[in-house]
Coordinates of C-alpha atoms in Angstrom, one line a residue:
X30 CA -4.5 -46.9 8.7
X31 CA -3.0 -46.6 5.3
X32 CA -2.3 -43.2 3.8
X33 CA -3.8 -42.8 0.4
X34 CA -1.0 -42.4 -2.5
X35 CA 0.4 -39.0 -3.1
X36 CA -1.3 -38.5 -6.4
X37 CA -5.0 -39.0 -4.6
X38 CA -4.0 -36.4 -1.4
X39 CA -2.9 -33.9 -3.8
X40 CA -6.3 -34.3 -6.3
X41 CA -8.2 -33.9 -2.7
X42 CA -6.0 -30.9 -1.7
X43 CA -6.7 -29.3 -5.2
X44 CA -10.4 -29.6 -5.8
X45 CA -10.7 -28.5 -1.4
X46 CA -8.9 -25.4 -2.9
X47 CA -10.8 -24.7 -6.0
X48 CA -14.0 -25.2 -3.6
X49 CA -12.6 -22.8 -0.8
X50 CA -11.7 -19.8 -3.4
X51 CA -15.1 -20.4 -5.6
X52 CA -17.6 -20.8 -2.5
X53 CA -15.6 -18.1 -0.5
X54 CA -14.6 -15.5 -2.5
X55 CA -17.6 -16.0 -5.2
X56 CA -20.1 -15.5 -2.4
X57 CA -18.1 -12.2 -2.2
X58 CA -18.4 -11.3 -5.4
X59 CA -21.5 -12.6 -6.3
X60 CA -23.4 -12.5 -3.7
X61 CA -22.3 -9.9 -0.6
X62 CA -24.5 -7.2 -2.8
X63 CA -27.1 -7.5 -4.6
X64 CA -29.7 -5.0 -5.5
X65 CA -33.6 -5.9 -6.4
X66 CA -36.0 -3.4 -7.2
X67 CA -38.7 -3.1 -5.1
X68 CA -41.4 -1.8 -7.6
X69 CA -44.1 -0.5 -4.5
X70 CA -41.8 1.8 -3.4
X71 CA -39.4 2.3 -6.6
X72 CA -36.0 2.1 -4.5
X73 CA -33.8 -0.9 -4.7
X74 CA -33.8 -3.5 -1.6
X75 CA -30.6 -5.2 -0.6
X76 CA -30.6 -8.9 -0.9
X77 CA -27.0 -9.6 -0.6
X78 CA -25.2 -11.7 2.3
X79 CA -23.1 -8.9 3.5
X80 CA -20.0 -9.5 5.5
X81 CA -21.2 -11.7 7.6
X82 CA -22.5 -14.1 4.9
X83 CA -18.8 -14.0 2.9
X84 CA -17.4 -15.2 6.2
X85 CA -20.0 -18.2 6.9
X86 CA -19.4 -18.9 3.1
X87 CA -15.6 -19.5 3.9
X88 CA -16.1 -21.1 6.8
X89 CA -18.6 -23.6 5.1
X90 CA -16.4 -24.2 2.7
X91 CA -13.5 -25.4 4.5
X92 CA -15.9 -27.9 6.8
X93 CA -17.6 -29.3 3.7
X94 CA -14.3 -30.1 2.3
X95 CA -13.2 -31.4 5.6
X96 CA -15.6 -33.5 5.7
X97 CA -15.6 -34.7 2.3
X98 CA -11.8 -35.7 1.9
X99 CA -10.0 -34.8 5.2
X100 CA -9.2 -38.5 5.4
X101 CA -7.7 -38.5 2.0
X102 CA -5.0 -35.5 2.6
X103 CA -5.7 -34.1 5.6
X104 CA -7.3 -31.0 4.2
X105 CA -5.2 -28.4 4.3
X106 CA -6.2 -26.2 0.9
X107 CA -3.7 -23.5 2.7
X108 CA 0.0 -23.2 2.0
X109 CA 0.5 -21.9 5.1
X110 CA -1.1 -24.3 7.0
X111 CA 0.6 -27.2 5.5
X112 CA 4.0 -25.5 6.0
X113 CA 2.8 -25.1 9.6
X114 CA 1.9 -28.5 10.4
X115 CA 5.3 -29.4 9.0
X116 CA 7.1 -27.3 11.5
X117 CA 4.9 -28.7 13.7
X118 CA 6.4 -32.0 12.9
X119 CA 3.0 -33.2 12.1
X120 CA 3.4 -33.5 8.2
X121 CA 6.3 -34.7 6.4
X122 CA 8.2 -32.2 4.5
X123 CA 9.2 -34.2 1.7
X124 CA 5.3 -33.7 0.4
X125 CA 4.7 -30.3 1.7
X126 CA 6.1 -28.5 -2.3
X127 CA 2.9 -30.9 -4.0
X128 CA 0.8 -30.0 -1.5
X129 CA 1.6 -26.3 -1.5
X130 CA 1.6 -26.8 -5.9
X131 CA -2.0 -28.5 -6.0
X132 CA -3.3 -25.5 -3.4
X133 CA -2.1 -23.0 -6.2
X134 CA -3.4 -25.1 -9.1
X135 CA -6.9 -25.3 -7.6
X136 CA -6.7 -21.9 -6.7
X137 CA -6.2 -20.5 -10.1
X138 CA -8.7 -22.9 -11.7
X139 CA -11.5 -21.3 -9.0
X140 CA -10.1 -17.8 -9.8
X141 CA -10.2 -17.9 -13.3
X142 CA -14.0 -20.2 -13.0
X143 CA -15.1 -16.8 -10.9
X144 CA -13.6 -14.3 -13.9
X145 CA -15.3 -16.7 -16.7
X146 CA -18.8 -16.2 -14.5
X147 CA -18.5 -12.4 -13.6
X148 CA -18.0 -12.0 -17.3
X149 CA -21.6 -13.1 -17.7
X150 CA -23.3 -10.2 -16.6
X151 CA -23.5 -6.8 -18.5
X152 CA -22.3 -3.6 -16.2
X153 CA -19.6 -5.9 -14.4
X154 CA -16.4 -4.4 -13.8
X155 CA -14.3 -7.6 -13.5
X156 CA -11.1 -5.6 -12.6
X157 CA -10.7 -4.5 -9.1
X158 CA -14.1 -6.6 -8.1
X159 CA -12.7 -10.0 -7.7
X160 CA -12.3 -10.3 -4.0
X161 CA -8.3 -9.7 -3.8
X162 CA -6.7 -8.9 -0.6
X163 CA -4.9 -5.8 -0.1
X164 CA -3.4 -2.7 2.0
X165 CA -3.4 0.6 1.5
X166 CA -6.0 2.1 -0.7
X167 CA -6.5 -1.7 -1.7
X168 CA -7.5 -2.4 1.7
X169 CA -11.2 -2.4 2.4
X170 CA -10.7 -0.1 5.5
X171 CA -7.6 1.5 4.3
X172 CA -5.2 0.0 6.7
X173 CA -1.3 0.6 6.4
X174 CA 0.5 -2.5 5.3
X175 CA 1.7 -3.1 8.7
X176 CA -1.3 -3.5 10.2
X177 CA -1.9 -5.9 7.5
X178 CA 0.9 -7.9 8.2
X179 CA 0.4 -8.3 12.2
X180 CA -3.5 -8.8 11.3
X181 CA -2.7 -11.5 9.2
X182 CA 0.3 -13.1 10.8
X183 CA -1.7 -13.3 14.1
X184 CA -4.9 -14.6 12.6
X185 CA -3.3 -17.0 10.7
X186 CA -1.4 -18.3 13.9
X187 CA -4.6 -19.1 16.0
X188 CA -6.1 -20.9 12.8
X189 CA -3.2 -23.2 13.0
X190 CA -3.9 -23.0 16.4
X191 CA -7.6 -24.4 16.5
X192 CA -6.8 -27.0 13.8
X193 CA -3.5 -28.4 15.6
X194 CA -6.1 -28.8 19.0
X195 CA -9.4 -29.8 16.9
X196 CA -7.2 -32.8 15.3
X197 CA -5.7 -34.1 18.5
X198 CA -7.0 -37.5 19.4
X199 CA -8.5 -36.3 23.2
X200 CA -10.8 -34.2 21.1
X201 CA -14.2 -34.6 21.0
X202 CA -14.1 -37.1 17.5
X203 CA -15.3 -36.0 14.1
X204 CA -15.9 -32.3 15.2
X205 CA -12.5 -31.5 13.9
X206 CA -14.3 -29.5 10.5
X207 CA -16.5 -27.7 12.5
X208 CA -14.3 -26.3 14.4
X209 CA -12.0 -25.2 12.0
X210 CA -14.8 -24.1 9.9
X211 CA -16.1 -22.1 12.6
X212 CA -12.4 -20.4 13.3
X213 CA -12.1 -19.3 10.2
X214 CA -15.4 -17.6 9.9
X215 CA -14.6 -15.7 13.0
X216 CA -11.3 -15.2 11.7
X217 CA -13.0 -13.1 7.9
X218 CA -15.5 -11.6 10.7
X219 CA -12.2 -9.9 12.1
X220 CA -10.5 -9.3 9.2
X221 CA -12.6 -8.9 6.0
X222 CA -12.8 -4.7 6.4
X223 CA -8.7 -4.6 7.3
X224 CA -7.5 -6.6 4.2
X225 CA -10.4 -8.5 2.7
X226 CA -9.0 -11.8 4.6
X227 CA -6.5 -14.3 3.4
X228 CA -4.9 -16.3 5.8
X229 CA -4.0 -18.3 3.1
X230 CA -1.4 -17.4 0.3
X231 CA -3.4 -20.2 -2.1
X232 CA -6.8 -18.2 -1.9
X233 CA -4.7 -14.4 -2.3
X234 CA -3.0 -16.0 -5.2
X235 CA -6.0 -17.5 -7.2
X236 CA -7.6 -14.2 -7.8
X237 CA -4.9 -11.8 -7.8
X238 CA -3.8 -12.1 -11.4
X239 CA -7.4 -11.9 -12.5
X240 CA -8.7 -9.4 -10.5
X241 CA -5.1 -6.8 -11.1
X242 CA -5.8 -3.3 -9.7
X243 CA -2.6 -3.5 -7.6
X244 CA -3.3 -6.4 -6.6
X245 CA -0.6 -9.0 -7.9
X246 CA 2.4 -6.5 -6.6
X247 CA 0.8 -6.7 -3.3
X248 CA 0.7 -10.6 -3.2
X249 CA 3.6 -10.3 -1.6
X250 CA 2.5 -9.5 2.0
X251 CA -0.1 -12.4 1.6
X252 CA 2.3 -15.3 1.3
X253 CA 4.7 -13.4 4.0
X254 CA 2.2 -12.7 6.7
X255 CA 0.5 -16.1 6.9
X256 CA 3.5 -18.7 6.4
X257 CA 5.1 -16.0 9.7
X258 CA 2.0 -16.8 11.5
X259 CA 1.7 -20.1 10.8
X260 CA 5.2 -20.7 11.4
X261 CA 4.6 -19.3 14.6
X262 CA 1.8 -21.8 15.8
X263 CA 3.5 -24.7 14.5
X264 CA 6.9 -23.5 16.1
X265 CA 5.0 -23.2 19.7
X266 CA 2.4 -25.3 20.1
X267 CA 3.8 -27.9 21.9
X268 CA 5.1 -25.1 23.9
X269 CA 1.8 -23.4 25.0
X270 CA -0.3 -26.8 25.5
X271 CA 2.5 -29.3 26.9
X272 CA 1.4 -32.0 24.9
X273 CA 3.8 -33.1 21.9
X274 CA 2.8 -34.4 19.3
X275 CA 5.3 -34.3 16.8
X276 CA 5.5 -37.6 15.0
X277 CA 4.7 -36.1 11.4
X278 CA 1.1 -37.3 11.5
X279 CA -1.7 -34.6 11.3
X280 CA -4.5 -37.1 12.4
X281 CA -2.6 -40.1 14.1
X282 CA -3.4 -41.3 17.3
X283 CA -1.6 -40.2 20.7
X284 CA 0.5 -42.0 22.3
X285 CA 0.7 -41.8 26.2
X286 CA 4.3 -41.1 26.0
X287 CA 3.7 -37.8 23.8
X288 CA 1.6 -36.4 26.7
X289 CA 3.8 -34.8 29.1
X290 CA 4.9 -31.3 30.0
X291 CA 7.2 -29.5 27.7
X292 CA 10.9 -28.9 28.4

């Protein structure tokens, strides 16, 4: 199979970004509450998604995306898991700065697509209501930034996890995106009330700057956290599951002489 050119991975790797942050974090901004009057009883009903929806919503995102240009990049739209898979020896590090680059680029276009829209409402308080991560009193929950950190590092870990096993060759074929999908709406299901969920330092970054309220001096933690956790993962997985599969190739085949216990 031939790898697509460089230029083509990272347009895929850019617009799966743009779509993760605008489906995932609109759907919390947009969408997680919304109030309609109910004129019978003159008290408002609540029509939005809730937490549960903003975590499907995420998921979704990542397993259309998946679907629609995994074979062109390899679908990453995280820098942390594209600096995993690299420790994991299953990405080539020469391409891991562009890939990490067209994350943060189609990041920021989503983030400042989501400003331009919340703009389009009178009574919208753009600042503070964009969907950042944080800790502290930035936190949903108010969690300590330690808490934050091990939350995130851990979660992030067993995403790179599930997408390092999903991807190997003996697994059941083109289920990959669901299951990845799937992890990482269990993962905002864990996570959303401790620090609004990133697991990726892309998706923290695109709305940060737009959203302010503390929130770009705590960006910080949410580049930290998940690269630790994914480094992790990468680091150990051959460890944990005996089977290595380090020949720099994030959907290559297996060859029998990769399977064997680890050392």
């Amino acid at each position: 199979m031939r790898t697509p050119p460089l230029p083509s991975r990272l347009g895929a790797e850019a617009l799966g970004t743009f779509w993760l942050v605008f489906g995932g974090c609109g759907s919390a901004v947009f969408a997680a509450k919304f109030l309609a009057p109910d004129v019978p009883s003159g008290q408002s009903v609540q029509l939005g998604i809730g937490f549960l929806g903003v975590a499907l919503a995420f998921g979704l995102t990542v397993m259309t995306m998946a679907y629609a240009v995994g074979h062109v990049s390899g679908a990453h739209f995280n820098p942390a898991v594209t600096i995993g898979v690299a420790i994991a020896k299953r990405f080539p590090w020469k391409d891991v700065p562009a890939y990490v680059a067209a994350q943060v680029v189609g990041g920021l276009l989503a983030g400042l697509a989501l400003w331009g829209v919340a703009r389009g409402t009178s009574g919208f308080e753009v600042t503070g209501n964009l969907a950042a991560n944080g800790y502290g009193d930035h936190s949903p929950g108010g969690y300590t930034l330690v808490a934050v950190l091990v939350a995130e590092a851990i979660l992030t870990a067993f995403f790179l996890y599930i997408i390092l096993g999903a991807t190997d060759e003996r697994a059941p074929v083109g289920f990959a995106p669901i299951a990845i999908g799937l992890g990482l709406t269990l993962i905002h299901l864990i996570s959303i009330p401790i620090s609004n969920t990133s697991v990726n330092p892309a998706r923290s970054t695109a709305v940060a700057f737009f959203n302010g309220d503390g929130a770009p001096s705590q960006l910080w933690a949410f580049w930290v956290a998940p690269i630790v956790g994914a480094a992790i993962a990468g680091a150990t997985y051959h460890l944990v599951t005996g089977i290595d599969r380090r020949d720099e190739d994030i959907t290559g085949m297996v060859d029998p002489e990769d399977v064997r216990p680890a050392t």
